[in-house]
Structure formats: structure tokens, C-alpha cells
Coordinates of C-alpha atoms and ligand atoms in Angstrom, one line a residue:
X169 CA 22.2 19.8 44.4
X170 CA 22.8 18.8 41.0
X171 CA 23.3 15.1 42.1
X172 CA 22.7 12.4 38.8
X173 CA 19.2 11.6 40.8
X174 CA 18.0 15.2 40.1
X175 CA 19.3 15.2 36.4
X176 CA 17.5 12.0 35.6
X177 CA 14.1 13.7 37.5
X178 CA 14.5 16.7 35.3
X179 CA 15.1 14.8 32.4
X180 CA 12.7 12.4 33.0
X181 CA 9.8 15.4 33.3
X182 CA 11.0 16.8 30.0
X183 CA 10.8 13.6 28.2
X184 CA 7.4 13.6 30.0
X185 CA 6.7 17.2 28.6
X186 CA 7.4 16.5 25.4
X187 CA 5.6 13.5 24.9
X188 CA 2.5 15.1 26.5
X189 CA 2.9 18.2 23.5
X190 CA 2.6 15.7 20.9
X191 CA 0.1 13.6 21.9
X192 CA -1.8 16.6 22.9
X193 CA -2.7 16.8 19.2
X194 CA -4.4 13.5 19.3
X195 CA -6.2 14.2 22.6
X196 CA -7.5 17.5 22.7
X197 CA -10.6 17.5 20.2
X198 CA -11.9 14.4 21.9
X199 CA -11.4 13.9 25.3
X200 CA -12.6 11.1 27.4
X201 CA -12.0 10.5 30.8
X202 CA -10.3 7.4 31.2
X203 CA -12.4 5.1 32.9
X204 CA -12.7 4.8 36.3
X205 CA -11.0 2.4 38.8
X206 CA -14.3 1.6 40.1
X207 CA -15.5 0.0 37.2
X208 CA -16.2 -3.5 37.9
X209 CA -14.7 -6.3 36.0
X210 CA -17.5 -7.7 34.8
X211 CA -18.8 -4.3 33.2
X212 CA -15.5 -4.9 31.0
X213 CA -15.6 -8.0 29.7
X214 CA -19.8 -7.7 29.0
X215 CA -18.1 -4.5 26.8
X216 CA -15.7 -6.9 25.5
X217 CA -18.0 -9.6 24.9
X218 CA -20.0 -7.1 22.9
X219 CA -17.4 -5.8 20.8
X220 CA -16.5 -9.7 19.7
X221 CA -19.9 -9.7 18.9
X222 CA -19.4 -6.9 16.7
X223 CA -17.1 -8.3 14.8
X224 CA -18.8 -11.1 14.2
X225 CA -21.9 -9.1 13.1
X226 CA -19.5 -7.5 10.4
X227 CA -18.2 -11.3 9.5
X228 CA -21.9 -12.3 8.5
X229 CA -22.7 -9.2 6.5
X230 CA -19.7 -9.8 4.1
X231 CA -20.2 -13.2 3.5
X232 CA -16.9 -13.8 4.1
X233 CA -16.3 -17.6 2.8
X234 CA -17.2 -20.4 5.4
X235 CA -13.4 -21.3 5.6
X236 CA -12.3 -18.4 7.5
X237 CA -15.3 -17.9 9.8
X238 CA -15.0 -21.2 10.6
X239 CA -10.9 -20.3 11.7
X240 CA -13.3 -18.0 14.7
X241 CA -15.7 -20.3 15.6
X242 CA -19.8 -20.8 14.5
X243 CA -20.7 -17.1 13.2
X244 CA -24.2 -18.6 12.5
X245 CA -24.9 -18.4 15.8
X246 CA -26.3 -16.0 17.7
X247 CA -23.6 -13.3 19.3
X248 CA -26.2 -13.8 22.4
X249 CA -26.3 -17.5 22.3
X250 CA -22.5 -18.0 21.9
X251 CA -21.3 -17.7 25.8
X252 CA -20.5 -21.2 25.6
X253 CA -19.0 -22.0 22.4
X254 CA -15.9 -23.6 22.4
X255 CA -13.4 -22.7 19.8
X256 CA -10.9 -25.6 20.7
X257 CA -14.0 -28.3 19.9
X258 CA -13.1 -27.3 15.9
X259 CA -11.8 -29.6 14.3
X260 CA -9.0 -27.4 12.1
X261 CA -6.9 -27.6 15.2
X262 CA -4.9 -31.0 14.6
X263 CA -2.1 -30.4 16.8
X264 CA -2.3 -32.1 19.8
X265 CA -0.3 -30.2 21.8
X266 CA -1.4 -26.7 21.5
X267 CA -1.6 -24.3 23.8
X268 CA -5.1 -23.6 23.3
X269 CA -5.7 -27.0 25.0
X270 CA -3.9 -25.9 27.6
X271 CA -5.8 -22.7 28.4
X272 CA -8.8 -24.5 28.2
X273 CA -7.9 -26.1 31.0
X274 CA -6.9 -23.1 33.2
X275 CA -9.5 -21.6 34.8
X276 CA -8.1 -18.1 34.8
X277 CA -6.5 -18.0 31.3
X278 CA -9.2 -20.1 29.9
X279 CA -11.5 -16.9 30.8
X280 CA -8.5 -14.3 29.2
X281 CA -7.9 -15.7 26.3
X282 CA -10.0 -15.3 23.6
X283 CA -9.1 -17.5 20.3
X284 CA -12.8 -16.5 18.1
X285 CA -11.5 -12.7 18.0
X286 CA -9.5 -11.9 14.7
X287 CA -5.7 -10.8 14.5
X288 CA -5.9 -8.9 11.9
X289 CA -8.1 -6.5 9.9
X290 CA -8.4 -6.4 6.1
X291 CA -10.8 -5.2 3.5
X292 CA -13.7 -7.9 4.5
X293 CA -13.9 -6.4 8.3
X294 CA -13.8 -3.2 7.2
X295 CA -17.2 -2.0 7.2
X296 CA -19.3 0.8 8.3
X297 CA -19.8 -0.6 11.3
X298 CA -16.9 -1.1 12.4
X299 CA -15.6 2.6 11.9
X300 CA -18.7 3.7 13.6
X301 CA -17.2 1.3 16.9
X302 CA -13.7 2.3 16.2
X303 CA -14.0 6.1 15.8
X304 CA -15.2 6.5 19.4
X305 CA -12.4 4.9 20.6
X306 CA -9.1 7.3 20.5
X307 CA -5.7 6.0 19.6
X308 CA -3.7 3.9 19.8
X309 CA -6.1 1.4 19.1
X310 CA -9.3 3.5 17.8
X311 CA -9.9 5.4 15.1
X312 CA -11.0 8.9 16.8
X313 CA -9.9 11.8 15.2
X314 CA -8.4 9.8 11.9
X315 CA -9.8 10.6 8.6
X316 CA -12.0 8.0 6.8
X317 CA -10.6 8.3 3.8
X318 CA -6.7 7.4 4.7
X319 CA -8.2 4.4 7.0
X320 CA -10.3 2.9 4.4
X321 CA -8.2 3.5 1.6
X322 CA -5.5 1.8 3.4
X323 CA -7.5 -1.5 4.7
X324 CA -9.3 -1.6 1.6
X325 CA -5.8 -2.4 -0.1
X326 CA -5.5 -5.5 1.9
X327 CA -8.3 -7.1 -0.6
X328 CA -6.6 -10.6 -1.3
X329 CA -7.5 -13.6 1.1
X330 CA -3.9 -14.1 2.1
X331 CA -3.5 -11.1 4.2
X332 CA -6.1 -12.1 6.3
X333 CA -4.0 -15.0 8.1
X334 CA -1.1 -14.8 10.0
X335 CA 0.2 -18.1 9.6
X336 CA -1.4 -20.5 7.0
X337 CA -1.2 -24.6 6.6
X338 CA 2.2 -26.2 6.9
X339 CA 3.7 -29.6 7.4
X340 CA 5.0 -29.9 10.8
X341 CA 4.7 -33.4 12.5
X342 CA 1.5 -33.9 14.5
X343 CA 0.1 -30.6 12.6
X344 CA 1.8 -27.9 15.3
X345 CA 2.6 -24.4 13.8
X346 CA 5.5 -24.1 16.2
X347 CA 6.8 -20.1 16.4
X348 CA 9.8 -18.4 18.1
X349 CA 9.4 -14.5 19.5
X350 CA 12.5 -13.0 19.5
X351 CA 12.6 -9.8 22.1
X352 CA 15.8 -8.0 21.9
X353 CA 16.4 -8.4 25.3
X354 CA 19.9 -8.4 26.9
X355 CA 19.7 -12.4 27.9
X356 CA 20.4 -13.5 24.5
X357 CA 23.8 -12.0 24.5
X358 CA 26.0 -15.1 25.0
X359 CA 22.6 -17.3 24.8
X360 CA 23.7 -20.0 21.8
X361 CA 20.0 -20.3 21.0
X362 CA 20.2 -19.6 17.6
X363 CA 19.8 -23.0 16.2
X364 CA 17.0 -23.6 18.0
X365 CA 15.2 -20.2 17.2
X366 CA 15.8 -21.2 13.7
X367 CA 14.2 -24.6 13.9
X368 CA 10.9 -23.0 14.3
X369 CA 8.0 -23.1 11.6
X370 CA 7.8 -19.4 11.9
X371 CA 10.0 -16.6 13.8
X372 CA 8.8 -13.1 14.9
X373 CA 11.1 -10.4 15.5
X374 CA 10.6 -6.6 16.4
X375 CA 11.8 -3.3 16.0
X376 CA 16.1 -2.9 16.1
X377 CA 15.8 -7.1 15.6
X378 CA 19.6 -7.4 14.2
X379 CA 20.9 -10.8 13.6
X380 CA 24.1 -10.2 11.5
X381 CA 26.9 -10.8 13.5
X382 CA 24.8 -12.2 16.4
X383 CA 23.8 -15.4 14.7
X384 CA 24.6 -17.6 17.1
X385 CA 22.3 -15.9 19.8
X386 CA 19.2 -15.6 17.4
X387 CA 19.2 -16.8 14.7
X388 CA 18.6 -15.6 11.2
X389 CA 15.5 -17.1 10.0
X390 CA 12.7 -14.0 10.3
X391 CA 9.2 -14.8 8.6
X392 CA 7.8 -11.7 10.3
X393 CA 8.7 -8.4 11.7
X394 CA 6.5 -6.3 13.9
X395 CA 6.2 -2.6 14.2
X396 CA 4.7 0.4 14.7
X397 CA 6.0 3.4 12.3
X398 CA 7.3 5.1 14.9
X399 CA 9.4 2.0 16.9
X400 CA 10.9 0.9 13.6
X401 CA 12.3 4.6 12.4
X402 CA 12.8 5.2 16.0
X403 CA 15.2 1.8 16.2
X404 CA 16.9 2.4 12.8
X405 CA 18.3 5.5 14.5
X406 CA 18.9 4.5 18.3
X407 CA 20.5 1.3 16.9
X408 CA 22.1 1.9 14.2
X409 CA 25.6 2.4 16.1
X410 CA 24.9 -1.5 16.7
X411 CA 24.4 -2.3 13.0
X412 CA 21.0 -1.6 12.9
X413 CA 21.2 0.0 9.6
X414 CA 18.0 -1.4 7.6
X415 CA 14.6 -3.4 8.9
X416 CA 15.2 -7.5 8.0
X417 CA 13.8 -7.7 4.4
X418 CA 13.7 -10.6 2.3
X419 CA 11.1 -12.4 0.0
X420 CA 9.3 -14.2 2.1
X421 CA 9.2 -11.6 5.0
X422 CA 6.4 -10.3 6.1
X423 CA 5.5 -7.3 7.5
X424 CA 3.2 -6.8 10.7
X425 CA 1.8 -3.3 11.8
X426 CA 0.7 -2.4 14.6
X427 CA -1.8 0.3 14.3
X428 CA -1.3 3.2 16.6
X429 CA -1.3 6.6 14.7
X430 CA -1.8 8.1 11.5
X431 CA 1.6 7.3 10.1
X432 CA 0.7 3.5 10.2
X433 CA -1.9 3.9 7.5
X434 CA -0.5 6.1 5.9
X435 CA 2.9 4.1 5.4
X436 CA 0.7 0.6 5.0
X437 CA -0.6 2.5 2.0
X438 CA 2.1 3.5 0.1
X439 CA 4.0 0.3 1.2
X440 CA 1.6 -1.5 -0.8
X441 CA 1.2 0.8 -4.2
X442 CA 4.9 1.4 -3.6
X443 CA 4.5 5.3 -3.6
X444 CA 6.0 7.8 -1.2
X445 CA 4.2 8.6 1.8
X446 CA 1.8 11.5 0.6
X447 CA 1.6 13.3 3.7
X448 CA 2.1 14.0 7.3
X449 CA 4.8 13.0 9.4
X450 CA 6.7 10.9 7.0
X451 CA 5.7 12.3 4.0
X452 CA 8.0 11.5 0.6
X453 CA 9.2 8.8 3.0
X454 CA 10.1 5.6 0.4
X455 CA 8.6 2.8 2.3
X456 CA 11.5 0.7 -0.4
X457 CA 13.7 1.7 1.9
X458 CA 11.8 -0.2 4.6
X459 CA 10.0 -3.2 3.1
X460 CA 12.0 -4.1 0.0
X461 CA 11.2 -3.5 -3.8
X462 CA 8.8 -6.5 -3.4
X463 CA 5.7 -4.7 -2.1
X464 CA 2.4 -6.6 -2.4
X465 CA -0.2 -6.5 -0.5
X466 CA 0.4 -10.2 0.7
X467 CA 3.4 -8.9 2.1
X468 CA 2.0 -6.8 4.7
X469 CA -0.5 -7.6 7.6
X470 CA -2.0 -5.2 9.9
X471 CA -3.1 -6.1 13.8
X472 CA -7.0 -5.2 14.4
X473 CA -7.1 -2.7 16.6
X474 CA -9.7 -4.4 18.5
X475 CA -7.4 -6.9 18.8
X476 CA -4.8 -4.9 20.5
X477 CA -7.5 -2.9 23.0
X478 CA -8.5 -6.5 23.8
X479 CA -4.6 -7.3 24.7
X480 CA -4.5 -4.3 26.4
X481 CA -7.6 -4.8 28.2
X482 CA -7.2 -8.9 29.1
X483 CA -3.4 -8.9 29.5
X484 CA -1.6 -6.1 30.1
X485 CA -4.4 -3.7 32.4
X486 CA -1.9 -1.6 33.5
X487 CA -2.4 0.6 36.9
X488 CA -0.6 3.3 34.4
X489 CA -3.8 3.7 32.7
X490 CA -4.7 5.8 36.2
X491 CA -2.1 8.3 35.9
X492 CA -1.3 11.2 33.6
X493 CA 0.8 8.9 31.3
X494 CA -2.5 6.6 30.9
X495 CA -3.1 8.1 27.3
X496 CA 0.3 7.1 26.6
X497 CA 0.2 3.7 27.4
X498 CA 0.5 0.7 25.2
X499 CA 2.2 -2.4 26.0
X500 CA 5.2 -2.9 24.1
X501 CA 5.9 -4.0 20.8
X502 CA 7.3 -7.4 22.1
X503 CA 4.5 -8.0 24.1
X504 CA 2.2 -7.4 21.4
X505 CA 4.4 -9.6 18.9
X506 CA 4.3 -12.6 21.3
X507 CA 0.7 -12.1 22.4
X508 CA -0.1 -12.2 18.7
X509 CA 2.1 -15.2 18.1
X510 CA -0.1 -17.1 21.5
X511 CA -3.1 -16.5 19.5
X512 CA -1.9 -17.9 16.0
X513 CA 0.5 -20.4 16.5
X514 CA 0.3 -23.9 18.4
X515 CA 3.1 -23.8 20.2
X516 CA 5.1 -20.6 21.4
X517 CA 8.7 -19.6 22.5
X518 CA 10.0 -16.5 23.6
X519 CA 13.3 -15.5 23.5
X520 CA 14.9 -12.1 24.8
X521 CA 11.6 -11.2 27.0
X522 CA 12.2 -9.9 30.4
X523 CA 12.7 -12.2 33.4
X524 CA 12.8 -11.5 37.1
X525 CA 16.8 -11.8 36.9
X526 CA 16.6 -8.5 34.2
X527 CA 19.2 -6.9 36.3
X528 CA 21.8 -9.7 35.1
X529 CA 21.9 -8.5 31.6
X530 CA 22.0 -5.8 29.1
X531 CA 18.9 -4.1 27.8
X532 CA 19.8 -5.7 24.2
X533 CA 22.2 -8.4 23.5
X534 CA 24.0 -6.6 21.0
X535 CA 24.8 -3.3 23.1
X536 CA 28.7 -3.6 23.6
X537 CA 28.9 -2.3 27.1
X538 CA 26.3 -3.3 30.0
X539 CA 23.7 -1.1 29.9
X540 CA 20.6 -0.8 32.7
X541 CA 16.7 -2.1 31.3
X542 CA 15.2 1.3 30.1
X543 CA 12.0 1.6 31.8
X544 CA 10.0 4.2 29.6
X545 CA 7.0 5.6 31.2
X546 CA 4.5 4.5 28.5
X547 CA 5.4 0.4 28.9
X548 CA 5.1 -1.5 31.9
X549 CA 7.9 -4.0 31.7
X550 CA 7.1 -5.6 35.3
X551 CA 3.6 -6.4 34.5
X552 CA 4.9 -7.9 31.3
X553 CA 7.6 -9.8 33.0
X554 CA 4.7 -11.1 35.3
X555 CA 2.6 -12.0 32.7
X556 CA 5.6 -14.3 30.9
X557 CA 6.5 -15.7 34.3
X558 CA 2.5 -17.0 34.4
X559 CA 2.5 -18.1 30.7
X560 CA 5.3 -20.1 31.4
X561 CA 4.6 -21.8 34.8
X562 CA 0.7 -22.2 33.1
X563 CA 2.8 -24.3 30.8
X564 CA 1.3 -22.5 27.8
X565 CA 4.6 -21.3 26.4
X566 CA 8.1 -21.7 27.2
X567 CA 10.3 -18.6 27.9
X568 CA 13.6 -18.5 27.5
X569 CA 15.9 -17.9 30.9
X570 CA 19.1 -18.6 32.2
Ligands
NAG797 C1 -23.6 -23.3 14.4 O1 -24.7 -22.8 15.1 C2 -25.9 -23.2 14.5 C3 -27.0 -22.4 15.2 O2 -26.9 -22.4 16.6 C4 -26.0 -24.7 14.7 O3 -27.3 -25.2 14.2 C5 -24.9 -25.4 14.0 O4 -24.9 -26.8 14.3 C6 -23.5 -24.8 14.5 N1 -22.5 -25.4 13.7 C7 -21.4 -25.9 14.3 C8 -20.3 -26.4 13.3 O5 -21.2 -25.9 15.5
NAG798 C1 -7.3 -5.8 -4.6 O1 -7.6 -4.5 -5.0 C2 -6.7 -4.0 -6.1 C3 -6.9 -2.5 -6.2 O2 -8.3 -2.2 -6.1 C4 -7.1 -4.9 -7.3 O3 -6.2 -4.4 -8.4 C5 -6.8 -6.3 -7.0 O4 -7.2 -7.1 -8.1 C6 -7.6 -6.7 -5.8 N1 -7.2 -8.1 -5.4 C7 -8.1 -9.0 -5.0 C8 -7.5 -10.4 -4.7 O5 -9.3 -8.8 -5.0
NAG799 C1 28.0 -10.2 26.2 O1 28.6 -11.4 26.6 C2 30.0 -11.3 26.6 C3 30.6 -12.7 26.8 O2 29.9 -13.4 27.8 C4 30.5 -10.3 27.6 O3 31.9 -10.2 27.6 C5 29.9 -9.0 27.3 O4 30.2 -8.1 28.3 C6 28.4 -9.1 27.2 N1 27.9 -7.8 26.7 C7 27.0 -7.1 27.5 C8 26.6 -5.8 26.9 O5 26.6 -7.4 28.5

């Protein structure tokens, strides 16, 4: 009676509570079952394979210019016809060493990955089409339930050619676009990998991501910053005891949503006409306060949600989708950070992602006291930490341990 085990339970089924009252809202109109464990595999990737095909569909309508269809493969070709296509034949790729070549060569991540579907969404992939897919797919990563008007208004503002890349040309020897993921993770206290985190071409960091006075661990170059709404106001206040007091901004910073509510577009939208946020959750939010006075649209980049459903689905199929916290699963923000990073960058290391000696550290490196891995119902760390483990033995990225 009353022993710390039955506080946590109690605790735990309130958290559990109130996270089911407000994503109620989301659910109710719509409601799908979630789809059955019997479903074969193959039933799931012939949807996936049709959804890429999609997308390409909405490629050729636009008439996007040859340049960036050819950055996903041969969209001239029929969506039918393109089973064995073979994105790593292009001849953009001039880095020996990438980690595409790799996956090629491993049976099992050669059939996972998929380098032809787009990151990111912008005006161009925006199309009637697509919202017709997307709306009948319920949030996170759909559209059900979402006005028209907010989503369109918002991915209609990312119009200029530059937001629809991740990472463009630059001059690294033998033509590598070499990135560092930072994870917050506990392991980087004490780490000294700073220097080296720096001496990538580009560095990714997530939600409470603080580098002052923890230089030496990570670093302080940052060229972008992932994050749902919710995780980076969320982190601004659980971390701000740690110095956490305001997201990394800078000039050259750029900003990476992760679609998973409302608030996202809403907040993309008046990041980029530098308004306050009209309505809703955050409204007369200043998004200055978040991004800088610099807002363009340039600035800010926003994952496809097919993208992330197709993480979700390929990577991170979590036997949490069965139980009642399925609705509220996503994997988290690291793992979508570094999964983006595998699919836009050459060469990939992750720092401050869960290993199987998790126990050792702190759940961040800058927490001042030990403090035990919080396992929240709606991630699954394990799967993730299983997932890094494979990447790394595959050889297709290197994560960082000790
Ligand atoms: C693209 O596909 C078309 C039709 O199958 C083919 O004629 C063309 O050679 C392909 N182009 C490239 C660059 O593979
Ligand atoms: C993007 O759209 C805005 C607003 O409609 C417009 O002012 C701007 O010129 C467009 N940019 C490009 C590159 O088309
Ligand atoms: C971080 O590392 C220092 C030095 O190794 C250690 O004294 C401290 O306890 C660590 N902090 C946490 C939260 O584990």
C-alpha cells in the first residue's frame, strides 16, 4: 500500500488519461481501426509502393524541373514499370562512400530503404491529389480532420526551389555530404566529441538541443533543428532549469517540422509571414521568439508526411501500434531527425542516441544529477535502440558509444 511502484502505476494511468482526452479530439469524428496484426507484409509495402507512386504522379503533373525529379529517380517511367529502378545507378551521387551503396548491398535494408521518396513537401507536391491521399489518413502523419485551407495556405508558402532540399551541393572531398545527429542522450555527458560533431558538413539537433556550456560534448555548429510544435515548447519549459531558455537560432539555421498536428501548420505559417499564430492552441504565439527576426521561407522545411508514415511503417513498426496507446504512437523526434539525415546525407553519425548500455548514463547530458531514461508510452526507445545497433553493425552509419 502506497509503495513508489503503485504511485508511478497511478501516475502513469493518469498521464495515460490525459493524453487519451486530448487526442480524443483528433480521433473521434474519424475512426479507423488500426490495422490488423494479420495483415501480411506484403499487403504493406504493395500500399507503400502505391503511395510512392502517388507522389510521383503528383511530380509529373507539376512539371517540376528535370533537376529535382531526377534527385528521385526516372519519373518518366511508369509507377508500374519502376520495381526495378535503381536510384543509386544516378549519376548525381559522386561520393563513393555513401551509405546508399551500402544498403544496396544489404538484402534486408536494401528492401527498407527507399531513397526515390521525397523528404519534404512544398508547394510543387501539394496538389489535389495528394490531399485527397492524405486526408484519409488521421494524424500524425495525415491530414484527416485538418482544414484545407490552413494546410494549403501553409505549404503553398514554401513556393521557392530552395525549401525543397534538405541539403544542397557542397565541397567536401570525394563529393560526401557528411552530417552529425545530435540526440540529447545522457552518453554525451563527459563524451569530448565536440570537435568532431563540429567537423561535419551539416549537424542536426532536436528539441532541448543546448550547447552553451556543453561545448565540448556537442559542439556548437547546428545547420538544422528538428521539431514538432509541441516537443520544442514542451522542451523550452522541461529544460529550461538546464539552460534551455531559447531554440538554437542563427542565420544560417534552419528550421525542420515535423508535421503532426494542427499547430505545425499553423506555426510554419506565421513563421514564414512573421505574424502571430492566428488561432488555436498557440494563438498570438510570436514564432520571433522561436525562429529569429530572419523568417523566410528558405528558412524553414517541412518533413512529408508520407515521408514520416513511411518511417514509421519501414523502420520503426512498433508492436505499440496494437495497444490502446497505438493512436499515440510516433517514433521520436531523434529517430525521425536521424532517419531524415540517412536519407539526405552520404555519410551519417549519431551522437546521443540510445545504446544497449542506456542504464550507464543520464537521460540528457546536461541534467546535473543522474537521472533514469524516461520511457514515455507513445515512443519505443528499445526498437529504436535496435534499429541504431543494426545501422551501425550494417556499417551504414556510425553511432556513437562508449
Ligand atoms: C527513364 O524512363 C524512360 C521510359 O522507361 C526511359 O526511356 C529513359 O531512358 C529513362 N531515363 C533514365 C535516365 O533512366
Ligand atoms: C512565393 O509566394 C509568395 C507569396 O505568394 C511570393 O511573394 C513569392 O514571390 C513566391 N516566391 C517564389 C520563389 O515563387
Ligand atoms: C556527467 O559527468 C560528470 C563527470 O564525469 C559526472 O561527475 C556527472 O555526475 C555526470 N552527470 C550526470 C548527470 O550523469
Amino acid at each position: 500500500m502506497g509503495s513508489p511502484r503503485w504511485k508511478r502505476l497511478c501516475l502513469l494511468f493518469l498521464i495515460g488519461l490525459t493524453f487519451s482526452i486530448i487526442f480524443y479530439g483528433h480521433y473521434y469524428a474519424t475512426d479507423s481501426a488500426p490495422s490488423p496484426r494479420t495483415e501480411s507484409r506484403l499487403l504493406q509495402e504493395e500500399t507503400l509502393e502505391l503511395t510512392q507512386a502517388e507522389i510521383f504522379r503528383d511530380v509529373r503533373k507539376n512539371n517540376l524541373p528535370m533537376k529535382i525529379i531526377r534527385k528521385w529517380g526516372n519519373a518518366t517511367q511508369e509507377p508500374s514499370k519502376r520495381g526495378d529502378y535503381n536510384p543509386l545507378k544516378e549519376k548525381s551521387s559522386l561520393c563513393p562512400q555513401s551509405l546508399k551503396t551500402k544498403v544496396k548491398t544489404d538484402p534486408t535494408l536494401g528492401k527498407q530503404f527507399d531513397f526515390n521518396i521525397p523528404t519534404l513537401i512544398w508547394k510543387q507536391l501539394f496538389t489535389l491529389e495528394t490531399w485527397n491521399r492524405l486526408k484519409e489518413r488521421s494524424v500524425p502523419y495525415g491530414w484527416r480532420g485538418l482544414p484545407y485551407e490552413v494546410i494549403a495556405s501553409a505549404v503553398q508558402l514554401l513556393n521557392d526551389s530552395v525549401t525543397s532540399r534538405l541539403v544542397g551541393k557542397i565541397g567536401s572531398p570525394g563529393g560526401c555530404v557528411r552530417c552529425a545527429v545530435v540526440g540529447n542522450g545522457g552518453i554525451l555527458n563527459g563524451s569530448h566529441q565536440g570537435k568532431e560533431i563540429d567537423a561535419h558538413d551539416f549537424v542536426f539537433r532536436l528539441n532541448g538541443a543546448i550547447t552553451k556550456g556543453f561545448e565540448n560534448d556537442v559542439g556548437t555548429k547546428t545547420s538544422f533543428y528538428g521539431f514538432t510544435v509541441n516537443t520544442m515548447k514542451n522542451s523550452l519549459v522541461a529544460y529550461a532549469e538546464y539552460g534551455f531558455t531559447q531554440t538554437p537560432q542563427a542565420k544560417d539555421i534552419q528550421y525542420i517540422f515535423i508535421p503532426s498536428d494542427i499547430r505545425d501548420y499553423l506555426m510554419l505559417k506565421s513563421a514564414i509571414l512573421g505574424v502571430p499564430v492566428p488561432e488555436g492552441y498557440d494563438k498570438s504565439d510570436n514564432p520571433q521568439k522561436y525562429f529569429g527576426p530572419e523568417a523566410f521561407a528558405g528558412k524553414f522545411k517541412l518533413l512529408h508526411p508520407e515521408f514520416v508514415h513511411y518511417l514509421k511503417e519501414r523502420f520503426l513498426k512498433s508492436e505499440i501500434i496494437n495497444t490502446e496507446f497505438g493512436n499515440l504512437y510516433m517514433p521520436s523526434t531523434g529517430a525521425l531527425m536521424l532517419l531524415t539525415a540517412l536519407h539526405t546525407c552520404d555519410q551519417v553519425s549519431a551522437y546521443g542516441f540510445i545504446t544497449d548500455n542506456y542504464k550507464m548514463f543520464s537521460d540528457h547530458y546536461y541534467e546535473r544529477e543522474k537521472k533514469p531514461l524516461v520511457f514515455y508510452a507513445n515512443h519505443d526507445m528499445l526498437l529504436e535502440a535496435d534499429l541504431w545497433k543494426r545501422l551501425h553493425q550494417g556499417g551504414i552509419m556510425k553511432l556513437y558509444q562508449r
